[in-house]
């Protein structure tokens, strides 16, 4: 599901998904604050539509005439090493919260989780480090 907010001028687009009766904010796309040619005119989305043929392709149009196409792929973020210390951790993005569950130690179904990390803005991406860095098992980008 996509949602545009800040009516009447759309400043950002929010992408949501639902699982186990819980809505997750997966991504928030901000429009640029001003147009490249006019620093005083704020930009906002005037059109947003999902591609009717190609799944996970979003077409957007800004008030300055700029067209932007976003493309996504579905994926699950898990720790991926054959190390005996691997906790088989899964990361789930939910807006400003990153939900972490080490399935080696506990089995907790979403939307619950073993740990919740709070961030000041919506999380964009989470990824795990390779095995050589056990003290830092994952990174998150906000």
Short mmCIF file of C-alpha atoms in Angstrom, two decimals:
data_model
loop_
_atom_site.label_atom_id
_atom_site.label_comp_id
_atom_site.label_asym_id
_atom_site.label_seq_id
_atom_site.Cartn_x
_atom_site.Cartn_y
_atom_site.Cartn_z
CA UNK A 1 0.00 0.00 0.00
CA UNK A 2 1.27 3.47 -0.78
CA UNK A 3 0.15 6.66 0.89
CA UNK A 4 0.92 10.29 0.18
CA UNK A 5 0.87 12.65 3.14
CA UNK A 6 0.97 16.37 3.94
CA UNK A 7 -2.09 17.40 1.92
CA UNK A 8 -2.53 19.55 -0.19
CA UNK A 9 1.15 19.44 -1.22
CA UNK A 10 2.59 15.95 -1.03
CA UNK A 11 6.06 16.14 0.54
CA UNK A 12 6.66 12.42 1.01
CA UNK A 13 5.33 9.01 0.03
CA UNK A 14 4.98 6.21 2.57
CA UNK A 15 5.05 2.52 1.63
CA UNK A 16 3.27 0.16 4.03
CA UNK A 17 2.81 -3.61 4.22
CA UNK A 18 0.67 -5.77 6.49
CA UNK A 19 1.50 -9.09 8.14
CA UNK A 20 -0.06 -10.86 11.13
CA UNK A 21 -2.62 -8.06 11.53
CA UNK A 22 0.12 -5.41 11.91
CA UNK A 23 0.88 -2.58 9.50
CA UNK A 24 4.61 -1.94 8.90
CA UNK A 25 5.99 1.32 7.51
CA UNK A 26 8.59 -0.05 5.09
CA UNK A 27 9.86 3.10 3.44
CA UNK A 28 9.32 6.84 3.28
CA UNK A 29 10.36 8.73 0.14
CA UNK A 30 10.97 12.46 0.59
CA UNK A 31 10.57 14.95 -2.24
CA UNK A 32 13.43 17.41 -2.65
CA UNK A 33 12.83 20.66 -0.79
CA UNK A 34 13.26 22.96 -3.79
CA UNK A 35 13.50 22.71 -7.55
CA UNK A 36 16.99 22.70 -9.11
CA UNK A 37 16.26 25.87 -11.13
CA UNK A 38 14.31 27.82 -8.50
CA UNK A 39 15.56 27.68 -4.90
CA UNK A 40 12.40 29.39 -3.59
CA UNK A 41 9.76 27.03 -5.03
CA UNK A 42 9.24 23.89 -2.95
CA UNK A 43 8.65 20.64 -4.82
CA UNK A 44 5.84 18.25 -4.07
CA UNK A 45 4.38 15.13 -5.64
CA UNK A 46 1.55 15.76 -8.07
CA UNK A 47 1.14 12.17 -9.23
CA UNK A 48 1.92 8.72 -7.87
CA UNK A 49 0.87 5.43 -9.49
CA UNK A 50 1.95 1.78 -9.30
CA UNK A 51 2.89 0.23 -12.64
CA UNK A 52 -0.08 -1.89 -13.82
CA UNK A 53 2.17 -4.43 -15.59
CA UNK A 54 5.51 -4.56 -13.75
CA UNK A 55 5.15 -5.34 -10.03
CA UNK A 56 6.97 -3.18 -7.46
CA UNK A 57 7.55 -0.29 -9.89
CA UNK A 58 6.28 3.09 -8.70
CA UNK A 59 5.93 6.09 -11.05
CA UNK A 60 6.00 9.59 -9.55
CA UNK A 61 5.66 13.09 -10.94
CA UNK A 62 6.77 16.30 -9.20
CA UNK A 63 5.22 19.74 -9.64
CA UNK A 64 8.33 20.88 -11.58
CA UNK A 65 7.68 18.21 -14.25
CA UNK A 66 10.35 15.81 -13.02
CA UNK A 67 9.45 12.12 -13.48
CA UNK A 68 11.01 9.56 -11.10
CA UNK A 69 10.54 5.79 -11.28
CA UNK A 70 11.31 3.65 -8.22
CA UNK A 71 11.94 -0.09 -8.52
CA UNK A 72 11.99 -2.58 -5.62
CA UNK A 73 12.65 -6.25 -5.07
CA UNK A 74 11.17 -8.26 -2.23
CA UNK A 75 13.69 -9.67 0.19
CA UNK A 76 14.26 -10.94 3.69
CA UNK A 77 17.24 -9.64 5.67
CA UNK A 78 18.90 -12.40 7.68
CA UNK A 79 22.37 -12.97 9.05
CA UNK A 80 24.17 -15.23 6.58
CA UNK A 81 27.23 -17.02 7.81
CA UNK A 82 28.14 -20.61 8.51
CA UNK A 83 29.89 -19.52 11.71
CA UNK A 84 28.92 -21.50 14.80
CA UNK A 85 28.25 -18.18 16.58
CA UNK A 86 25.66 -17.06 14.00
CA UNK A 87 22.38 -16.35 15.80
CA UNK A 88 20.25 -16.58 12.62
CA UNK A 89 19.00 -13.08 13.29
CA UNK A 90 16.18 -11.57 11.22
CA UNK A 91 15.68 -7.80 10.89
CA UNK A 92 12.27 -6.26 10.16
CA UNK A 93 11.80 -2.56 9.37
CA UNK A 94 8.81 -0.84 10.97
CA UNK A 95 9.18 2.91 10.45
CA UNK A 96 11.61 4.31 13.02
CA UNK A 97 11.91 0.89 14.67
CA UNK A 98 14.17 -1.98 13.64
CA UNK A 99 12.89 -5.30 15.02
CA UNK A 100 15.55 -7.97 15.63
CA UNK A 101 14.97 -11.63 16.48
CA UNK A 102 17.79 -14.18 16.87
CA UNK A 103 15.95 -17.36 15.84
CA UNK A 104 18.79 -19.52 17.10
CA UNK A 105 17.90 -18.48 20.66
CA UNK A 106 14.19 -17.60 20.58
CA UNK A 107 11.21 -18.11 18.28
CA UNK A 108 9.07 -15.00 18.39
CA UNK A 109 6.66 -14.37 15.50
CA UNK A 110 6.26 -10.88 14.04
CA UNK A 111 5.06 -8.28 14.88
CA UNK A 112 6.72 -9.14 18.19
CA UNK A 113 10.51 -9.30 18.39
CA UNK A 114 13.38 -10.00 20.76
CA UNK A 115 14.91 -6.49 20.47
CA UNK A 116 13.59 -3.15 19.25
CA UNK A 117 16.03 -0.46 18.11
CA UNK A 118 14.57 3.05 17.87
CA UNK A 119 15.91 5.61 15.38
CA UNK A 120 15.13 9.34 14.95
CA UNK A 121 13.77 8.84 11.42
CA UNK A 122 12.38 5.92 9.38
CA UNK A 123 14.89 3.14 8.70
CA UNK A 124 15.76 2.84 5.00
CA UNK A 125 17.72 -0.40 4.99
CA UNK A 126 19.21 -2.99 7.35
CA UNK A 127 22.04 -5.34 6.50
CA UNK A 128 24.34 -7.73 8.34
CA UNK A 129 28.15 -7.69 8.46
CA UNK A 130 30.21 -10.62 7.28
CA UNK A 131 31.59 -13.03 9.87
CA UNK A 132 34.94 -11.24 10.53
CA UNK A 133 33.09 -8.60 12.59
CA UNK A 134 31.22 -10.51 15.33
CA UNK A 135 31.14 -7.49 17.62
CA UNK A 136 29.01 -5.65 15.01
CA UNK A 137 26.49 -8.14 13.64
CA UNK A 138 24.50 -5.69 11.49
CA UNK A 139 24.27 -2.13 10.22
CA UNK A 140 21.20 -0.01 9.78
CA UNK A 141 20.77 3.01 7.53
CA UNK A 142 18.40 5.81 8.47
#
